[in-house]
Tab-separated table of C-alpha atoms in Angstrom:
chain	number	residue	atom	x	y	z
A	18	MET	CA	-8.080	-109.874	18.707
A	19	LYS	CA	-6.719	-107.589	21.429
A	20	LYS	CA	-6.150	-109.073	24.875
A	21	ASP	CA	-7.980	-107.778	27.915
A	22	ILE	CA	-5.353	-105.870	29.906
A	23	ARG	CA	-6.680	-107.331	33.153
A	24	GLN	CA	-6.028	-110.840	31.840
A	25	ILE	CA	-2.309	-110.405	31.206
A	26	SER	CA	0.385	-110.942	33.819
A	27	ASN	CA	2.478	-108.213	35.392
A	28	LYS	CA	5.468	-109.689	33.590
A	29	GLU	CA	3.707	-109.296	30.229
A	30	LEU	CA	2.745	-105.732	31.066
A	31	GLU	CA	6.299	-104.916	32.142
A	32	CYS	CA	7.703	-106.354	28.889
A	33	PHE	CA	5.153	-104.368	26.893
A	34	LEU	CA	6.201	-101.125	28.578
A	35	THR	CA	9.908	-101.841	28.110
A	36	GLU	CA	9.495	-102.758	24.436
A	37	ASN	CA	7.673	-99.479	23.844
A	38	ASN	CA	10.245	-97.366	25.693
A	39	HIS	CA	8.129	-96.564	28.727
A	40	SER	CA	9.399	-96.690	32.316
A	41	LYS	CA	8.612	-99.777	34.389
A	42	PHE	CA	7.133	-97.623	37.149
A	43	ARG	CA	4.154	-96.976	34.844
A	44	MET	CA	3.074	-100.542	35.561
A	45	LYS	CA	2.348	-99.618	39.188
A	46	GLN	CA	0.270	-96.650	38.041
A	47	ILE	CA	-1.661	-98.747	35.521
A	48	ASN	CA	-2.397	-101.424	38.123
A	49	GLU	CA	-3.558	-98.771	40.568
A	50	TRP	CA	-6.078	-97.510	38.011
A	51	LEU	CA	-7.206	-101.040	37.119
A	52	TRP	CA	-7.536	-102.563	40.578
A	53	SER	CA	-7.565	-99.837	43.237
A	54	LYS	CA	-9.579	-97.194	41.411
A	55	GLY	CA	-11.610	-99.603	39.281
A	56	SER	CA	-11.211	-97.704	36.012
A	57	SER	CA	-13.619	-98.631	33.250
A	58	SER	CA	-11.589	-96.984	30.461
A	59	PHE	CA	-8.013	-96.000	29.644
A	60	ASP	CA	-9.118	-92.375	29.269
A	61	GLN	CA	-9.758	-92.214	33.034
A	62	MET	CA	-6.080	-92.860	33.792
A	63	SER	CA	-5.229	-89.198	34.199
A	64	SER	CA	-1.794	-89.701	35.819
A	65	ILE	CA	-0.565	-91.618	32.767
A	66	PRO	CA	0.757	-89.673	29.747
A	67	ILE	CA	-1.683	-89.331	26.848
A	68	LYS	CA	0.774	-91.042	24.487
A	69	LEU	CA	0.851	-94.145	26.693
A	70	ARG	CA	-2.916	-94.096	27.177
A	71	GLU	CA	-3.372	-94.091	23.406
A	72	LEU	CA	-0.906	-96.958	23.058
A	73	LEU	CA	-2.800	-98.959	25.689
A	74	LYS	CA	-6.070	-98.354	23.819
A	75	GLU	CA	-4.502	-99.526	20.575
A	76	SER	CA	-2.991	-102.626	22.154
A	77	PHE	CA	-5.511	-103.853	24.726
A	78	ASN	CA	-9.183	-104.067	25.606
A	79	LEU	CA	-10.495	-103.049	29.009
A	80	THR	CA	-13.766	-104.892	29.481
A	81	ASN	CA	-16.049	-104.369	32.461
A	82	ALA	CA	-19.034	-105.931	34.157
A	83	GLU	CA	-21.552	-103.096	34.080
A	84	ILE	CA	-24.619	-102.809	36.288
A	85	ASP	CA	-27.585	-103.320	33.967
A	86	LYS	CA	-30.597	-103.399	36.286
A	87	LYS	CA	-31.341	-103.551	39.982
A	88	TYR	CA	-34.318	-104.320	42.147
A	89	LYS	CA	-34.805	-103.643	45.844
A	90	SER	CA	-36.571	-105.978	48.245
A	91	LYS	CA	-38.894	-104.784	50.990
A	92	ASP	CA	-36.302	-106.098	53.496
A	93	GLY	CA	-33.556	-103.867	52.044
A	94	THR	CA	-31.785	-106.509	49.980
A	95	ILE	CA	-30.823	-105.315	46.484
A	96	LYS	CA	-30.289	-107.639	43.513
A	97	TYR	CA	-28.168	-106.468	40.590
A	98	SER	CA	-27.949	-107.716	37.051
A	99	PHE	CA	-24.499	-107.240	35.481
A	100	LYS	CA	-24.034	-107.140	31.713
A	101	LEU	CA	-20.723	-108.509	30.440
A	102	PHE	CA	-18.725	-107.676	27.301
A	103	ASP	CA	-20.470	-110.459	25.341
A	104	ASN	CA	-23.932	-109.329	26.545
A	105	LYS	CA	-24.207	-112.287	28.933
A	106	LEU	CA	-25.860	-111.580	32.283
A	107	ILE	CA	-24.940	-112.525	35.826
A	108	GLU	CA	-26.434	-111.546	39.172
A	109	GLY	CA	-25.014	-110.228	42.422
A	110	VAL	CA	-26.748	-109.294	45.660
A	111	LEU	CA	-26.265	-106.815	48.514
A	112	ILE	CA	-27.638	-108.121	51.816
A	113	PRO	CA	-27.826	-105.690	54.768
A	114	SER	CA	-28.093	-107.009	58.327
A	115	ASN	CA	-27.390	-105.216	61.606
A	116	LYS	CA	-23.894	-103.744	61.236
A	117	ARG	CA	-23.019	-105.796	58.153
A	118	VAL	CA	-23.485	-105.526	54.432
A	119	THR	CA	-22.719	-108.757	52.629
A	120	ALA	CA	-22.047	-108.945	48.892
A	121	CYS	CA	-23.035	-112.222	47.231
A	122	ILE	CA	-20.853	-112.760	44.144
A	123	SER	CA	-21.132	-114.981	41.050
A	124	SER	CA	-18.201	-116.911	39.587
A	125	GLN	CA	-19.715	-118.453	36.440
A	126	ILE	CA	-22.457	-117.824	33.902
A	127	GLY	CA	-24.847	-120.645	34.682
A	128	CYS	CA	-23.727	-123.807	36.480
A	129	ALA	CA	-22.857	-127.311	35.322
A	130	LEU	CA	-23.571	-129.148	38.578
A	131	SER	CA	-27.380	-129.281	38.271
A	132	CYS	CA	-28.236	-129.443	41.971
A	133	THR	CA	-31.939	-130.253	41.890
A	134	PHE	CA	-33.045	-127.518	44.304
A	135	CYS	CA	-31.186	-124.590	42.737
A	136	ALA	CA	-32.515	-122.191	40.098
A	137	THR	CA	-29.035	-121.483	38.721
A	138	GLY	CA	-28.673	-125.214	38.079
A	139	THR	CA	-31.504	-124.983	35.552
A	140	LEU	CA	-29.410	-122.630	33.422
A	141	GLN	CA	-27.086	-124.059	30.827
A	142	PHE	CA	-23.451	-123.445	31.740
A	143	SER	CA	-22.030	-120.781	29.443
A	144	ARG	CA	-18.531	-119.877	30.622
A	145	ASN	CA	-16.311	-118.947	33.536
A	146	LEU	CA	-16.076	-115.327	34.594
A	147	THR	CA	-12.711	-113.631	34.216
A	148	LYS	CA	-10.879	-112.370	37.275
A	149	GLY	CA	-11.800	-108.848	36.160
A	150	GLU	CA	-15.521	-109.673	35.929
A	151	ILE	CA	-15.463	-111.212	39.407
A	152	PHE	CA	-13.543	-108.235	40.779
A	153	ASP	CA	-15.944	-105.767	39.114
A	154	GLN	CA	-18.911	-107.226	40.987
A	155	VAL	CA	-17.186	-106.661	44.322
A	156	PHE	CA	-15.890	-103.201	43.423
A	157	LYS	CA	-19.216	-101.944	42.092
A	158	LEU	CA	-21.339	-103.516	44.819
A	159	ASN	CA	-19.031	-101.827	47.324
A	160	GLN	CA	-19.811	-98.474	45.693
A	161	GLU	CA	-23.519	-99.319	45.696
A	162	SER	CA	-23.361	-100.271	49.381
A	163	ILE	CA	-21.954	-96.846	50.265
A	164	ILE	CA	-24.674	-95.148	48.218
A	165	ASN	CA	-27.574	-97.248	49.547
A	166	TYR	CA	-26.539	-98.083	53.123
A	167	GLY	CA	-23.986	-95.401	53.932
A	168	LYS	CA	-21.144	-97.862	54.472
A	169	PRO	CA	-18.926	-100.198	52.424
A	170	ILE	CA	-19.459	-103.928	52.238
A	171	THR	CA	-18.186	-105.793	55.283
A	172	ASN	CA	-18.369	-109.368	53.993
A	173	ILE	CA	-18.138	-111.186	50.669
A	174	VAL	CA	-19.632	-114.598	49.921
A	175	PHE	CA	-19.010	-116.490	46.703
A	176	MET	CA	-22.457	-118.049	46.778
A	177	GLY	CA	-23.947	-116.543	43.622
A	178	MET	CA	-24.209	-118.162	40.213
A	179	GLY	CA	-21.818	-121.024	39.492
A	180	GLU	CA	-19.410	-123.335	41.319
A	181	PRO	CA	-16.431	-121.176	42.348
A	182	LEU	CA	-13.899	-124.010	42.445
A	183	LEU	CA	-14.626	-124.891	38.816
A	184	ASN	CA	-13.195	-121.449	38.038
A	185	TYR	CA	-10.261	-121.908	40.386
A	186	LYS	CA	-7.538	-119.686	38.920
A	187	ASN	CA	-9.761	-116.713	38.119
A	188	LEU	CA	-11.364	-117.027	41.564
A	189	LEU	CA	-8.043	-116.900	43.402
A	190	ASP	CA	-6.653	-114.187	41.121
A	191	SER	CA	-9.703	-112.007	41.769
A	192	ILE	CA	-9.462	-112.595	45.529
A	193	TYR	CA	-5.823	-111.504	45.377
A	194	TYR	CA	-6.862	-108.101	44.005
A	195	ILE	CA	-9.843	-107.873	46.342
A	196	THR	CA	-7.635	-108.458	49.387
A	197	SER	CA	-4.253	-106.946	48.477
A	198	ASP	CA	-3.095	-103.359	48.846
A	199	VAL	CA	-2.824	-103.266	45.056
A	200	GLY	CA	-6.598	-103.557	44.978
A	201	MET	CA	-9.325	-103.118	47.595
A	202	GLY	CA	-7.467	-104.248	50.705
A	203	ILE	CA	-10.370	-106.257	52.163
A	204	SER	CA	-9.340	-108.833	54.773
A	205	PRO	CA	-9.539	-112.452	53.522
A	206	LYS	CA	-11.186	-113.282	56.850
A	207	ARG	CA	-14.215	-111.362	55.539
A	208	ILE	CA	-14.497	-113.635	52.489
A	209	THR	CA	-16.244	-117.001	52.253
A	210	VAL	CA	-16.016	-119.288	49.237
A	211	SER	CA	-18.782	-121.874	48.952
A	212	THR	CA	-18.383	-125.155	47.096
A	213	ALA	CA	-20.648	-128.109	46.413
A	214	GLY	CA	-17.739	-130.330	47.444
A	215	LEU	CA	-15.031	-130.552	44.768
A	216	THR	CA	-12.652	-132.626	46.845
A	217	THR	CA	-9.415	-132.252	44.871
A	218	LYS	CA	-9.951	-128.491	44.656
A	219	ILE	CA	-10.589	-128.281	48.408
A	220	MET	CA	-7.226	-129.952	48.986
A	221	LYS	CA	-5.611	-127.604	46.464
A	222	LEU	CA	-6.956	-124.645	48.457
A	223	ALA	CA	-5.105	-126.067	51.454
A	224	ASP	CA	-1.915	-126.544	49.456
A	225	ASP	CA	-2.200	-122.959	48.209
A	226	ASN	CA	-2.495	-121.813	51.843
A	227	VAL	CA	-5.599	-119.694	51.326
A	228	ARG	CA	-6.699	-117.506	54.227
A	229	PHE	CA	-10.352	-117.000	53.349
A	230	ASN	CA	-13.202	-119.051	54.809
A	231	LEU	CA	-14.607	-122.185	53.217
A	232	ALA	CA	-18.259	-123.247	53.191
A	233	ILE	CA	-19.478	-126.642	51.988
A	234	SER	CA	-22.952	-127.009	50.485
A	235	LEU	CA	-23.758	-130.259	52.266
A	236	HIS	CA	-27.565	-130.513	52.546
A	237	SER	CA	-27.387	-134.158	53.614
A	238	SER	CA	-24.810	-136.371	55.306
A	239	ILE	CA	-26.509	-139.521	53.996
A	240	ASP	CA	-25.053	-140.560	50.633
A	241	LYS	CA	-28.313	-141.793	49.097
A	242	ILE	CA	-30.197	-138.582	49.902
A	243	ARG	CA	-27.305	-136.284	48.940
A	244	THR	CA	-26.905	-138.021	45.571
A	245	GLU	CA	-30.607	-137.490	44.845
A	246	ILE	CA	-30.446	-133.751	45.456
A	247	MET	CA	-26.822	-133.168	44.401
A	248	PRO	CA	-25.742	-135.423	41.470
A	249	LEU	CA	-22.103	-134.480	42.136
A	250	ASN	CA	-22.202	-136.783	45.166
A	251	LYS	CA	-22.357	-139.838	42.886
A	252	LYS	CA	-18.719	-139.249	41.892
A	253	LEU	CA	-17.496	-137.384	44.959
A	254	ASN	CA	-19.207	-139.054	47.891
A	255	LEU	CA	-19.294	-138.069	51.533
A	256	ASN	CA	-16.229	-140.128	52.506
A	257	SER	CA	-14.094	-138.321	49.947
A	258	LEU	CA	-15.564	-135.003	51.092
A	259	GLN	CA	-14.672	-135.750	54.708
A	260	GLU	CA	-11.118	-136.633	53.730
A	261	SER	CA	-10.677	-133.395	51.794
A	262	VAL	CA	-12.136	-131.263	54.605
A	263	LYS	CA	-9.873	-132.960	57.129
A	264	TYR	CA	-6.871	-132.251	54.896
A	265	PHE	CA	-7.973	-128.626	54.499
A	266	TYR	CA	-8.378	-128.112	58.246
A	267	GLU	CA	-5.096	-129.808	59.173
A	268	LYS	CA	-3.143	-127.569	56.783
A	269	THR	CA	-4.956	-124.249	57.314
A	270	LYS	CA	-6.587	-124.555	60.773
A	271	ILE	CA	-9.609	-122.815	59.239
A	272	ARG	CA	-12.903	-124.169	60.557
A	273	VAL	CA	-15.289	-124.987	57.708
A	274	THR	CA	-18.978	-124.145	57.628
A	275	TYR	CA	-21.527	-126.676	56.426
A	276	GLU	CA	-24.518	-125.186	54.640
A	277	TYR	CA	-27.627	-127.282	55.070
A	278	ILE	CA	-30.957	-126.404	53.457
A	279	LEU	CA	-33.833	-128.042	55.314
A	280	PHE	CA	-36.248	-129.706	52.871
A	281	ASN	CA	-39.581	-130.923	54.168
A	282	GLY	CA	-39.701	-134.715	54.417
A	283	ILE	CA	-36.278	-135.221	52.799
A	284	ASN	CA	-33.452	-134.230	55.138
A	285	ASP	CA	-35.153	-132.657	58.167
A	286	ASP	CA	-35.895	-135.738	60.297
A	287	LEU	CA	-34.106	-136.930	63.419
A	288	LYS	CA	-32.173	-139.594	61.479
A	289	SER	CA	-30.707	-136.863	59.292
A	290	ALA	CA	-29.824	-134.777	62.350
A	291	GLU	CA	-28.056	-137.764	63.933
A	292	SER	CA	-26.120	-138.407	60.749
A	293	LEU	CA	-25.117	-134.742	60.476
A	294	ALA	CA	-23.906	-134.680	64.080
A	295	LEU	CA	-21.645	-137.661	63.392
A	296	PHE	CA	-20.399	-136.084	60.166
A	297	CYS	CA	-19.454	-132.918	62.057
A	298	LYS	CA	-17.060	-134.854	64.300
A	299	ASN	CA	-14.622	-135.025	61.373
A	300	THR	CA	-13.132	-131.576	62.116
A	301	PRO	CA	-14.065	-128.444	64.072
A	302	CYS	CA	-16.913	-126.825	62.155
A	303	LYS	CA	-20.163	-124.951	62.356
A	304	VAL	CA	-23.493	-125.518	60.644
A	305	ASN	CA	-25.648	-122.940	58.910
A	306	LEU	CA	-29.186	-124.205	58.544
A	307	ILE	CA	-30.969	-122.456	55.674
A	308	GLU	CA	-34.664	-122.284	54.969
A	309	TYR	CA	-35.581	-123.432	51.474
A	310	ASN	CA	-36.616	-120.711	49.036
A	311	HIS	CA	-39.231	-121.572	46.446
A	312	VAL	CA	-38.115	-121.906	42.823
A	313	ASP	CA	-40.693	-122.150	40.041
A	314	GLY	CA	-40.853	-125.631	38.551
A	315	ILE	CA	-38.961	-127.300	41.414
A	316	ASN	CA	-41.023	-129.450	43.767
A	317	TYR	CA	-39.385	-128.898	47.117
A	318	THR	CA	-40.928	-127.276	50.180
A	319	LYS	CA	-39.255	-125.885	53.263
A	320	SER	CA	-39.191	-127.753	56.554
A	321	SER	CA	-41.897	-127.074	59.129
A	322	ASN	CA	-41.121	-124.913	62.133
A	323	LYS	CA	-41.561	-127.961	64.374
A	324	ASN	CA	-39.092	-130.143	62.469
A	325	THR	CA	-36.634	-127.278	62.206
A	326	SER	CA	-36.781	-126.706	65.957
A	327	ILE	CA	-36.249	-130.425	66.716
A	328	PHE	CA	-33.345	-130.549	64.270
A	329	ILE	CA	-31.632	-127.543	65.865
A	330	SER	CA	-32.180	-128.851	69.397
A	331	TYR	CA	-30.575	-132.174	68.562
A	332	LEU	CA	-27.468	-130.556	67.075
A	333	GLU	CA	-27.114	-128.181	70.009
A	334	LYS	CA	-27.308	-131.086	72.453
A	335	LYS	CA	-24.351	-132.567	70.579
A	336	ASN	CA	-22.424	-129.311	71.170
A	337	ILE	CA	-22.426	-128.335	67.504
A	338	ILE	CA	-22.388	-124.630	66.658
A	339	VAL	CA	-25.541	-124.106	64.624
A	340	ASN	CA	-27.153	-120.988	63.176
A	341	LEU	CA	-30.514	-120.724	61.449
A	342	ARG	CA	-30.241	-118.381	58.481
A	343	ARG	CA	-33.446	-116.574	57.582
A	344	SER	CA	-33.471	-115.811	53.884
A	345	LYS	CA	-33.594	-112.260	52.571
A	346	GLY	CA	-34.701	-110.938	49.213
A	347	LYS	CA	-37.189	-113.727	48.491
A	348	ASP	CA	-39.685	-111.297	46.982
A	349	ILE	CA	-37.185	-110.354	44.258
A	350	ASP	CA	-35.748	-113.875	43.731
A	351	ALA	CA	-32.483	-112.828	45.370
A	352	ALA	CA	-32.355	-115.434	48.144
A	353	CYS	CA	-30.209	-118.551	48.336
A	354	GLY	CA	-30.737	-120.775	45.293
A	355	GLN	CA	-32.911	-118.283	43.383
A	356	LEU	CA	-30.400	-116.536	41.098
A	357	VAL	CA	-31.460	-117.253	37.529
A	358	ASN	CA	-31.406	-113.901	35.661
A	359	LYS	CA	-35.098	-113.195	36.089
A	360	LEU	CA	-34.828	-109.393	36.259
A	361	ASN	CA	-37.007	-107.718	33.651
């Protein structure tokens, strides 16, 4: 079976060119077509000689994540279904707000973590996305942003389907092409990777000296409650999470963001707010409070306006930076926690 050309290393590509009597400088041209121009076929590579194009077609595959369907919310959010080479589907979202357009990107097909509040967690994990499939979402949503909003995407969040840090290498490889001059040249400061709290991977991010932002899906700073809603916490508890975040901050000086969905009667009381305030003393951080979005078959409800207001007031009195995120795209199941391939 032919390899996907976007899955081989530059060294392999260079050796291939040399063995077939082609100049090494063709590698730069090929990479430009693959990562800067986002080519979907070898035939589009017009600056490359026909003989070499034919050889590339004979020797490699060039698979793409293609937009299959899209649906627009009344608030301007657009959800996209991408079809992959094996006919699997993933979802990505464009979220416009003020001067920004944020692209929400998937990293896996399904998710193995089974967080009890998340629609994606109800899907059986299928496989990791390749670096090319991750890159394609960003590249094509950027084109769609220009078409629909008149400007390119300004921010990227890896908060779609899957746990990004369980697809570590492909995630970082795709971010390299998203951020480098070889690819799209987007600043890493505009990228946020969200994790449910894979502690060893968080420390590896620090060791790899990443420059993008890190968000932690926290949702409770009380072990018993967090374990009930996020089974991962049974193995990787809050103490281990704090240690990994501290390590990450000390090595990178990047302030983490804690994502906290407010569930009615579960984690929205004053005791939970007090616990969260103490947890936040671990390192400089900020908190994004998120309203819960309904998922069919899951028996959670969002916090009341009163409890939400009390919760925010308490955190602010403790000098914690806190933002309340109002969900977008709920009417098309495109909001946080709702991605489950429901487009028809």
